[in-house]
Coordinates of C-alpha atoms (C1' of nucleotides) in Angstrom, one line a residue:
Chain A
X730 CA 111.9 77.8 100.9
X731 CA 109.0 77.2 103.1
X732 CA 106.2 75.2 101.6
X733 CA 102.6 76.3 101.8
X734 CA 100.2 73.4 102.4
X735 CA 97.7 72.9 99.6
X736 CA 95.0 70.4 100.1
X737 CA 92.9 70.7 97.1
X738 CA 92.9 73.6 94.8
X739 CA 92.1 76.5 95.1
X740 CA 92.8 76.2 98.8
X741 CA 95.3 76.4 101.6
X742 CA 96.3 80.0 101.9
X743 CA 94.6 82.9 103.6
X744 CA 94.1 84.7 100.3
X745 CA 90.8 86.2 99.6
X746 CA 89.7 83.8 96.9
X747 CA 91.3 80.8 98.6
X748 CA 89.2 80.0 101.6
X749 CA 86.1 79.0 99.8
X750 CA 83.3 77.0 101.5
X751 CA 83.6 73.3 100.7
X752 CA 80.7 73.2 98.4
X753 CA 81.8 76.1 96.3
X754 CA 85.3 74.7 96.2
X755 CA 84.0 71.4 94.7
X756 CA 82.0 73.3 92.1
X757 CA 85.0 75.4 91.2
X758 CA 87.2 72.4 90.7
X759 CA 84.7 70.8 88.5
X760 CA 84.4 73.7 86.1
X761 CA 88.1 74.6 86.0
X762 CA 91.3 72.9 85.3
X763 CA 94.3 72.6 87.6
X764 CA 97.7 72.6 86.0
X765 CA 101.0 71.9 87.6
X766 CA 103.9 73.9 86.2
X767 CA 107.6 73.3 86.7
X768 CA 110.1 76.1 87.4
X769 CA 110.7 78.4 84.5
X770 CA 107.7 77.1 82.6
X771 CA 105.6 79.7 80.9
X772 CA 101.9 79.8 82.0
X773 CA 100.7 82.4 79.5
X774 CA 102.3 85.1 77.4
X775 CA 101.8 88.8 76.8
X776 CA 99.5 89.2 73.9
X777 CA 97.4 86.2 74.5
X778 CA 93.6 86.8 74.5
X779 CA 92.4 87.1 78.1
X780 CA 89.8 84.3 78.0
X781 CA 90.2 82.6 81.4
X782 CA 90.9 83.4 85.0
X783 CA 94.2 82.2 86.3
X784 CA 94.4 81.6 90.1
X785 CA 97.6 80.7 91.8
X786 CA 97.1 77.9 94.3
X787 CA 100.6 76.9 95.2
X788 CA 104.1 78.2 94.5
X789 CA 105.4 81.4 93.2
X790 CA 104.7 82.9 89.8
X791 CA 106.6 85.7 88.1
X792 CA 104.5 88.3 86.2
X793 CA 106.5 90.2 83.7
X794 CA 106.4 92.3 80.6
X795 CA 108.9 92.5 77.8
X796 CA 109.8 95.2 75.3
X797 CA 110.9 94.5 71.8
X798 CA 114.6 94.7 72.8
X799 CA 114.2 91.7 75.1
X800 CA 114.4 93.8 78.3
X801 CA 112.0 92.5 80.9
X802 CA 110.2 94.2 83.7
X803 CA 108.9 92.1 86.6
X804 CA 105.6 93.4 87.9
X805 CA 104.9 91.1 90.7
X806 CA 105.8 87.8 92.3
X807 CA 102.4 86.2 92.7
X808 CA 101.8 83.7 95.5
X809 CA 98.8 81.6 96.5
X810 CA 95.5 83.4 96.1
X811 CA 96.6 85.8 93.5
X812 CA 94.4 86.2 90.5
X813 CA 97.0 86.7 87.8
X814 CA 96.1 87.5 84.2
X815 CA 93.2 89.6 83.0
X816 CA 89.7 88.9 81.8
X817 CA 88.1 90.6 78.9
X818 CA 84.9 89.9 77.1
X819 CA 86.5 91.2 73.9
X820 CA 88.8 88.7 72.3
X821 CA 90.6 91.5 70.4
X822 CA 92.0 92.6 73.7
X823 CA 95.3 91.1 74.8
X824 CA 96.9 90.4 78.1
X825 CA 99.5 93.0 79.2
X826 CA 101.7 90.5 81.0
X827 CA 103.4 87.1 80.8
X828 CA 103.4 84.6 83.6
X829 CA 106.1 82.1 84.4
X830 CA 106.5 79.7 87.2
X831 CA 109.4 80.5 89.6
X832 CA 109.0 77.4 91.7
X833 CA 106.9 74.4 91.1
X834 CA 103.4 76.0 90.9
X835 CA 99.9 74.9 90.8
X836 CA 97.5 77.1 88.9
X837 CA 93.8 76.8 88.6
X838 CA 92.5 77.9 85.2
X839 CA 88.8 78.8 85.0
X840 CA 87.4 79.3 81.5
X841 CA 85.4 82.4 80.8
X842 CA 82.4 80.6 79.4
X843 CA 81.6 78.9 82.6
X844 CA 82.1 81.9 84.7
X845 CA 78.7 83.6 84.5
X846 CA 77.0 80.4 85.5
X847 CA 79.4 79.8 88.3
X848 CA 78.9 83.3 89.6
X849 CA 75.2 82.8 89.4
X850 CA 75.5 79.8 91.7
X851 CA 77.9 81.5 94.0
X852 CA 77.5 85.3 94.0
X853 CA 79.6 85.9 97.1
X854 CA 82.5 84.2 95.3
X855 CA 82.0 86.6 92.4
X856 CA 82.6 89.4 94.9
X857 CA 85.7 87.7 96.0
X858 CA 87.0 87.5 92.5
X859 CA 86.3 91.2 92.1
X860 CA 88.2 91.9 95.3
X861 CA 91.1 89.7 94.2
X862 CA 91.4 91.5 90.8
X863 CA 91.1 94.7 92.7
X864 CA 94.1 93.8 94.8
X865 CA 96.1 93.2 91.7
X866 CA 95.0 96.6 90.4
X867 CA 96.1 98.2 93.6
X868 CA 99.5 96.5 93.3
X869 CA 100.0 97.6 89.7
X870 CA 99.0 101.2 90.5
X871 CA 101.4 101.4 93.4
X872 CA 104.1 100.1 91.2
X873 CA 103.4 102.7 88.6
X874 CA 103.5 105.4 91.3
X875 CA 106.8 104.3 92.7
X876 CA 108.3 104.2 89.2
X877 CA 107.0 107.7 88.5
X878 CA 107.7 109.4 91.8
X879 CA 110.5 107.6 93.7
X880 CA 114.2 107.2 93.1
X881 CA 115.8 103.9 92.4
X882 CA 117.2 103.4 95.8
X883 CA 113.8 104.0 97.4
X884 CA 112.3 101.4 95.1
X885 CA 115.0 98.9 96.0
X886 CA 114.5 99.4 99.7
X887 CA 110.8 99.1 99.3
X888 CA 111.2 95.9 97.3
X889 CA 113.4 94.3 99.8
X890 CA 110.9 95.0 102.6
X891 CA 108.1 93.7 100.5
X892 CA 109.9 90.5 99.7
X893 CA 110.7 90.2 103.4
X894 CA 107.1 90.6 104.3
X895 CA 106.0 87.9 101.8
X896 CA 108.0 85.4 103.9
X897 CA 106.5 86.4 107.2
X898 CA 107.0 89.2 109.7
X899 CA 110.1 91.3 109.0
X900 CA 112.4 91.5 112.0
X901 CA 115.9 92.8 112.1
X902 CA 118.1 90.1 110.7
X903 CA 115.3 88.6 108.6
X904 CA 116.5 86.5 105.6
X905 CA 114.8 86.7 102.3
X906 CA 113.3 83.4 101.4
X907 CA 113.4 83.4 97.7
X908 CA 117.0 84.1 96.5
X909 CA 116.8 86.3 93.5
X910 CA 119.7 87.2 91.2
X911 CA 120.8 90.8 91.0
X912 CA 119.3 90.8 87.5
X913 CA 115.9 89.8 88.8
X914 CA 116.0 92.4 91.5
X915 CA 116.9 95.0 88.9
X916 CA 114.0 94.0 86.7
X917 CA 111.7 94.3 89.6
X918 CA 112.6 97.9 90.2
X919 CA 113.1 99.0 86.6
X920 CA 116.8 99.7 86.6
X921 CA 119.9 98.1 84.9
X922 CA 121.6 95.2 86.6
X923 CA 124.7 97.3 87.3
X924 CA 122.6 100.0 89.0
X925 CA 120.9 97.4 91.2
X926 CA 124.2 96.0 92.3
X927 CA 125.5 99.5 93.1
X928 CA 122.4 100.4 95.0
X929 CA 122.6 97.2 97.0
X930 CA 126.2 98.0 97.8
X931 CA 125.1 101.4 99.0
X932 CA 122.4 99.9 101.3
X933 CA 125.1 97.6 102.7
X934 CA 127.4 100.6 103.4
X935 CA 124.5 102.3 105.2
X936 CA 124.1 99.2 107.3
X937 CA 120.5 98.6 106.2
X938 CA 121.1 95.2 104.7
X939 CA 123.8 92.6 104.5
X940 CA 124.3 90.1 101.8
X941 CA 126.4 87.1 100.8
X942 CA 125.7 86.5 97.2
X943 CA 122.0 85.8 96.8
X944 CA 121.4 85.6 100.5
X945 CA 120.1 89.0 101.6
X946 CA 119.5 89.9 105.2
X947 CA 117.5 92.8 106.4
X948 CA 119.6 94.0 109.2
X949 CA 117.8 97.3 109.7
X950 CA 114.2 97.2 108.5
X951 CA 113.4 100.6 110.0
X952 CA 116.2 102.3 108.1
X953 CA 115.1 100.5 105.0
X954 CA 111.6 101.8 105.5
X955 CA 112.8 105.3 105.9
X956 CA 114.8 105.0 102.7
X957 CA 111.9 103.5 100.9
X958 CA 109.6 106.3 102.0
X959 CA 111.7 109.3 102.4
X960 CA 113.9 109.3 99.4
X961 CA 116.7 110.2 101.8
X962 CA 119.0 111.1 98.9
X963 CA 118.4 113.7 96.3
X964 CA 114.9 114.7 95.3
X965 CA 113.5 116.9 98.0
X966 CA 110.3 118.8 98.6
X967 CA 108.9 121.2 96.2
X968 CA 106.2 123.8 96.3
X969 CA 103.5 122.3 94.1
X970 CA 100.7 121.2 96.5
X971 CA 97.1 121.1 95.5
X972 CA 95.0 123.9 97.2
Chain B
X1366 CA 84.8 120.0 74.5
X1367 CA 82.4 117.6 72.9
X1368 CA 79.6 116.4 75.2
X1369 CA 78.8 112.8 75.4
X1370 CA 75.1 112.1 75.6
X1371 CA 73.9 110.5 78.8
X1372 CA 70.4 109.5 79.1
X1373 CA 70.1 107.8 82.5
X1374 CA 73.0 106.4 84.3
X1375 CA 75.0 104.2 83.9
X1376 CA 74.4 104.5 80.2
X1377 CA 75.2 106.2 77.0
X1378 CA 78.7 105.1 76.1
X1379 CA 79.8 102.0 74.4
X1380 CA 81.9 101.0 77.4
X1381 CA 81.5 97.5 78.6
X1382 CA 79.6 98.2 81.7
X1383 CA 77.5 100.8 80.1
X1384 CA 75.2 99.2 77.7
X1385 CA 73.1 97.2 80.2
X1386 CA 69.7 95.8 79.3
X1387 CA 67.0 98.1 80.5
X1388 CA 65.9 95.9 83.4
X1389 CA 69.3 95.6 84.8
X1390 CA 69.9 99.3 84.4
X1391 CA 66.8 100.1 86.5
X1392 CA 67.9 97.7 89.2
X1393 CA 71.4 99.2 89.2
X1394 CA 70.0 102.7 89.6
X1395 CA 67.8 101.7 92.5
X1396 CA 70.6 100.2 94.5
X1397 CA 73.3 102.8 93.7
X1398 CA 73.6 106.5 94.0
X1399 CA 74.3 108.9 91.2
X1400 CA 76.4 112.0 92.0
X1401 CA 77.2 115.0 89.9
X1402 CA 80.6 116.5 90.4
X1403 CA 81.9 119.9 89.3
X1404 CA 85.3 120.4 87.7
X1405 CA 88.1 120.0 90.2
X1406 CA 85.9 118.4 92.8
X1407 CA 87.4 115.4 94.6
X1408 CA 85.4 112.2 94.2
X1409 CA 87.5 110.1 96.6
X1410 CA 91.0 110.2 98.0
X1411 CA 93.9 107.9 98.2
X1412 CA 93.8 106.1 101.5
X1413 CA 90.0 105.9 101.7
X1414 CA 88.7 102.4 102.4
X1415 CA 87.5 100.8 99.1
X1416 CA 83.9 100.1 100.0
X1417 CA 82.0 100.9 96.9
X1418 CA 82.3 100.7 93.1
X1419 CA 82.6 104.0 91.3
X1420 CA 81.4 104.0 87.7
X1421 CA 82.0 107.0 85.5
X1422 CA 78.8 107.7 83.5
X1423 CA 79.6 111.1 82.0
X1424 CA 82.5 113.4 81.8
X1425 CA 86.2 113.0 82.5
X1426 CA 87.8 112.0 85.8
X1427 CA 91.4 112.3 86.7
X1428 CA 92.9 109.4 88.6
X1429 CA 96.1 110.3 90.4
X1430 CA 98.4 109.5 93.2
X1431 CA 100.5 111.8 95.4
X1432 CA 103.6 111.4 97.3
X1433 CA 104.4 113.2 100.6
X1434 CA 106.1 116.0 98.8
X1435 CA 103.0 117.0 97.0
X1436 CA 104.2 115.7 93.7
X1437 CA 101.4 114.0 91.7
X1438 CA 101.3 111.3 89.2
X1439 CA 98.3 111.0 86.9
X1440 CA 97.5 107.4 86.2
X1441 CA 94.6 107.7 83.9
X1442 CA 91.9 110.0 82.5
X1443 CA 88.8 108.0 82.9
X1444 CA 85.8 108.4 80.7
X1445 CA 82.3 107.0 80.6
X1446 CA 82.2 103.3 81.4
X1447 CA 85.4 103.2 83.4
X1448 CA 85.2 101.5 86.8
X1449 CA 87.5 103.7 88.8
X1450 CA 88.5 102.9 92.3
X1451 CA 89.1 99.6 93.9
X1452 CA 87.0 97.1 95.8
X1453 CA 88.2 95.2 98.8
X1454 CA 86.4 93.1 101.3
X1455 CA 88.9 94.1 103.9
X1456 CA 88.4 97.6 105.3
X1457 CA 92.0 97.8 106.4
X1458 CA 92.9 98.1 102.8
X1459 CA 93.1 101.5 101.3
X1460 CA 92.7 102.8 97.8
X1461 CA 95.8 103.5 95.9
X1462 CA 94.5 106.5 94.0
X1463 CA 92.5 109.6 94.3
X1464 CA 89.9 110.7 91.8
X1465 CA 88.9 114.2 90.8
X1466 CA 86.5 115.5 88.2
X1467 CA 88.2 117.2 85.3
X1468 CA 84.9 118.3 83.6
X1469 CA 81.5 118.2 85.1
X1470 CA 81.1 114.5 85.7
X1471 CA 78.4 112.1 86.7
X1472 CA 79.5 109.1 88.7
X1473 CA 77.4 106.1 89.8
X1474 CA 78.4 104.9 93.3
X1475 CA 77.4 101.3 94.1
X1476 CA 77.8 100.3 97.8
X1477 CA 79.6 97.0 98.4
X1478 CA 76.9 95.7 100.7
X1479 CA 74.4 95.5 97.9
X1480 CA 76.8 94.1 95.4
X1481 CA 76.5 90.4 96.1
X1482 CA 72.7 90.5 95.9
X1483 CA 72.9 92.5 92.7
X1484 CA 75.3 90.0 91.1
X1485 CA 73.1 87.2 92.1
X1486 CA 70.2 88.8 90.2
X1487 CA 72.4 89.7 87.2
X1488 CA 75.4 87.3 86.9
X1489 CA 76.3 88.5 83.4
X1490 CA 76.7 92.0 84.8
X1491 CA 79.0 90.6 87.4
X1492 CA 81.1 89.4 84.5
X1493 CA 81.1 92.8 83.0
X1494 CA 82.3 94.3 86.2
X1495 CA 85.1 91.8 86.3
X1496 CA 86.0 92.7 82.7
X1497 CA 85.8 96.5 83.5
X1498 CA 88.2 96.1 86.4
X1499 CA 90.4 94.0 84.3
X1500 CA 90.6 96.7 81.8
X1501 CA 91.8 99.1 84.5
X1502 CA 94.3 96.5 85.5
X1503 CA 95.6 96.2 82.0
X1504 CA 96.0 100.0 81.7
X1505 CA 97.8 100.3 85.0
X1506 CA 100.2 97.5 84.1
X1507 CA 101.0 99.0 80.7
X1508 CA 101.7 102.3 82.4
X1509 CA 104.1 100.6 84.8
X1510 CA 105.8 98.9 81.8
X1511 CA 106.2 102.2 80.0
X1512 CA 107.6 103.9 83.0
X1513 CA 110.1 101.0 83.6
X1514 CA 111.2 100.4 80.0
X1515 CA 110.6 103.4 77.8
X1516 CA 112.3 106.7 77.7
X1517 CA 110.4 109.9 78.5
X1518 CA 110.1 111.0 74.8
X1519 CA 108.5 107.7 73.9
X1520 CA 106.0 108.0 76.8
X1521 CA 105.1 111.5 75.7
X1522 CA 104.5 110.5 72.1
X1523 CA 102.4 107.5 73.3
X1524 CA 100.4 109.7 75.6
X1525 CA 99.6 112.2 72.8
X1526 CA 98.4 109.4 70.5
X1527 CA 96.3 108.0 73.3
X1528 CA 94.7 111.3 74.1
X1529 CA 94.1 111.7 70.4
X1530 CA 92.4 108.3 70.2
X1531 CA 90.2 109.1 73.1
X1532 CA 88.6 111.8 71.1
X1533 CA 88.0 109.8 68.0
X1534 CA 90.1 108.5 65.1
X1535 CA 93.6 110.0 64.9
X1536 CA 94.3 111.6 61.5
X1537 CA 97.1 113.8 60.6
X1538 CA 96.2 117.2 61.8
X1539 CA 94.0 115.9 64.6
X1540 CA 93.5 118.3 67.5
X1541 CA 93.4 117.1 71.0
X1542 CA 90.1 117.6 72.7
X1543 CA 90.9 118.1 76.2
X1544 CA 93.5 120.9 76.6
X1545 CA 95.9 119.9 79.2
X1546 CA 98.5 122.1 80.8
X1547 CA 102.2 121.2 80.4
X1548 CA 102.2 120.3 84.1
X1549 CA 99.4 117.8 83.6
X1550 CA 101.1 116.2 80.6
X1551 CA 104.3 116.0 82.7
X1552 CA 102.4 114.3 85.5
X1553 CA 100.9 111.8 83.1
X1554 CA 104.3 110.6 81.9
X1555 CA 106.2 110.9 85.2
X1556 CA 108.6 113.7 84.4
X1557 CA 109.1 117.3 85.6
X1558 CA 107.2 120.1 84.0
X1559 CA 110.3 121.5 82.4
X1560 CA 111.2 118.2 80.8
X1561 CA 107.7 117.8 79.4
X1562 CA 108.0 121.3 77.8
X1563 CA 111.4 120.4 76.3
X1564 CA 110.2 117.1 75.0
X1565 CA 107.2 118.8 73.4
X1566 CA 109.5 121.3 71.8
X1567 CA 111.6 118.4 70.5
X1568 CA 108.6 116.7 69.0
X1569 CA 107.7 120.0 67.3
X1570 CA 111.2 120.4 65.9
X1571 CA 110.8 116.9 64.5
X1572 CA 107.5 117.9 62.9
X1573 CA 105.5 115.3 64.7
X1574 CA 103.2 117.7 66.5
X1575 CA 102.4 121.4 66.4
X1576 CA 101.1 123.4 69.3
X1577 CA 99.9 126.8 70.2
X1578 CA 99.7 127.0 74.0
X1579 CA 97.4 124.2 75.2
X1580 CA 96.1 123.4 71.7
X1581 CA 98.1 120.5 70.4
X1582 CA 97.9 119.1 66.9
X1583 CA 99.1 115.7 65.9
X1584 CA 100.6 116.6 62.5
X1585 CA 102.3 113.3 62.0
X1586 CA 100.7 110.4 63.9
X1587 CA 102.9 107.8 62.2
X1588 CA 106.0 109.5 63.3
X1589 CA 104.6 109.8 66.7
X1590 CA 103.8 106.1 66.7
X1591 CA 107.3 105.3 65.7
X1592 CA 108.8 107.4 68.5
X1593 CA 106.4 105.9 71.0
X1594 CA 107.4 102.4 70.0
X1595 CA 110.9 102.6 68.9
X1596 CA 112.6 104.7 71.4
X1597 CA 114.3 106.4 68.4
X1598 CA 116.8 108.2 70.7
X1599 CA 119.1 106.6 73.2
X1600 CA 118.4 103.3 74.9
X1601 CA 119.2 100.5 72.5
X1602 CA 119.2 96.8 72.4
X1603 CA 121.1 94.7 74.8
X1604 CA 122.1 91.1 75.0
X1605 CA 119.7 89.9 77.7
X1606 CA 117.0 87.8 76.0
X1607 CA 115.3 84.9 77.6
X1608 CA 116.4 81.6 76.1
Chain C
dC639 C1' 139.7 68.1 87.7
dG640 C1' 139.3 71.7 85.0
dC641 C1' 136.5 74.4 81.8
dC642 C1' 132.8 77.4 80.6
dA643 C1' 128.7 79.9 81.5
dA644 C1' 126.5 82.8 84.5
dG645 C1' 126.6 85.8 88.0
dC646 C1' 128.8 89.5 90.7
dC647 C1' 131.3 93.8 91.2
dT648 C1' 133.7 98.1 90.0
dG649 C1' 135.4 102.0 87.2
dA650 C1' 135.0 105.4 83.4
dC651 C1' 132.1 107.9 80.9
dC652 C1' 128.1 110.3 79.2
dG653 C1' 123.4 111.3 78.1
dA654 C1' 118.9 112.0 80.1
dT655 C1' 116.4 114.4 83.7
dG656 C1' 115.7 117.1 87.7
dT657 C1' 116.5 121.5 89.9
dC658 C1' 116.9 126.4 90.2
dA659 C1' 116.5 130.9 88.3
dT660 C1' 114.5 134.3 85.3
dG661 C1' 111.1 136.6 82.2
dG662 C1' 107.4 136.9 79.3
dT663 C1' 102.4 135.3 78.6
dT664 C1' 98.0 133.5 79.5
dT665 C1' 94.3 132.5 82.4
dC666 C1' 90.9 133.2 85.7
dG667 C1' 88.4 135.1 89.6
dC668 C1' 86.4 139.2 90.8
Chain D
dG1437 C1' 88.9 144.9 82.4
dC1438 C1' 92.4 144.1 86.0
dG1439 C1' 95.6 142.0 88.8
dA1440 C1' 97.4 138.0 91.0
dA1441 C1' 98.4 133.5 90.1
dA1442 C1' 99.3 130.1 87.2
dC1443 C1' 101.5 128.8 83.0
dC1444 C1' 105.1 128.6 79.2
dA1445 C1' 109.7 128.7 77.9
dT1446 C1' 114.7 128.6 78.1
dG1447 C1' 119.4 128.5 80.1
dA1448 C1' 122.9 126.8 83.5
dC1449 C1' 124.1 123.2 86.2
dA1450 C1' 124.2 118.9 89.1
dT1451 C1' 123.0 114.3 89.5
dC1452 C1' 121.0 109.9 88.5
dG1453 C1' 121.2 106.1 86.1
dG1454 C1' 122.6 103.6 81.6
dT1455 C1' 126.2 101.8 78.8
dC1456 C1' 130.6 99.7 78.0
dA1457 C1' 134.7 97.3 79.5
dG1458 C1' 137.3 94.5 82.4
dG1459 C1' 138.1 91.2 86.0
dC1460 C1' 136.8 88.1 89.8
dT1461 C1' 134.0 84.2 91.7
dT1462 C1' 130.8 80.5 91.7
dG1463 C1' 128.7 76.5 90.2
dG1464 C1' 127.6 72.8 87.0
dC1465 C1' 129.1 69.5 84.0
dG1466 C1' 132.0 66.8 80.8

DNA sequence: CGCCAAGCCTGACCGATGTCATGGTTTCGC
DNA sequence: GCGAAACCATGACATCGGTCAGGCTTGGCG
């Protein structure tokens, strides 16, 4: 996969929280810790008290949730600039997700205790943090909407496009960068592995994608987009509009 | 329904952002606007640029998303202290939800432009805003998890308990305060109205709840809890655990 | 080199949900 | 109060998606 340059930390990317003025950056680094994780290493677990900010500087991090039966649901693949995790002032609260490095990943951990002072020194950065959290909120809400309102095929199509975009502009023939297993794809759209496989096969038959094992090619992004939006199969319009 | 006292705004509740020191409160009120909405009035719509904070001071606000077919999904019923909406620094972003007053509702709107300066004056309040947003994030993520991993009956049971808790301690025989239509219940758990009705009937047969029209009574909260957690019916364990 | 684990794929089957239709009941605006 | 519109409920039926079972392919490792 393509490597994103990362001089210093948080830094590099074009993410909202990333491009901090040098002075602020220095200050951030002094108050926080930077940790390097290896692939498959757990960064934090669901249920942990949310007492620090976690900022992804480099690499890809999987945000997921488990139920008691061991089934997982992947909420998001977070890249540089993403503010993963949650922050509460009440230690009885717990985080709703676990985080695990997918690639080698650098994460900046900023303890809650030093946050108020830091924000006082750099109020605009406080704003950026709010915006970064807000972005996560928006992502999570869209995910919920898709799960509630769209069919599985639409969700898969949308996912593939999204994964494509994460690796640059999507053009016909675009290859996905990170090569996920069918199981991971399934956990990202909330279906069983078998269903994900069948849906992929269906998309191949329709000529929207091609795949050879884990290597997936978006042969017809427009078609994918229509499937993602339109819910081409089943589920059609209904009366219920709001007056 | 029970009225929540609201002297001044934001104020009253025990919500994180609500109990501000007097001085901060005065400052907040001077920079923001307070608007009173009537039931069914739209506060903001999906797709709007996220250029201000919206803080619920009083009343209940429905956060929902629509698809192109007019189907809605209700993400959350927000009460006093909830920071609804999202905040982005990029005006090309759009909000992922719409908000509509359910009851008469007082909402404090704080423009983005004045936020940095305000945070500079009151850094600890900045922290509280972060925490409030974080709470919303946590809610949205749990919602996504439930939609992805739980069956519809579990979601309904969980919803009823949650609605019960929102109106105080849940005891056997507890009546829900806000009386929702079946359709609203359905939109909160992401199923069709008919399914919601049938699931409610099933819960009644099991003795977990009783209902007379819109008036729902939680006769057996423990049982409800078990159903919400356990997925008593269908869907059972599978091999896939993480090693 | 060959084995074993993990991943991929398909078929059969079935339960959970959505859709459509129908009728009685409640609610709400006037 | 009245009437239209929304709401509640239930049955019949189609479909989606999960579960279970079997077999093939790949890749890593002894």
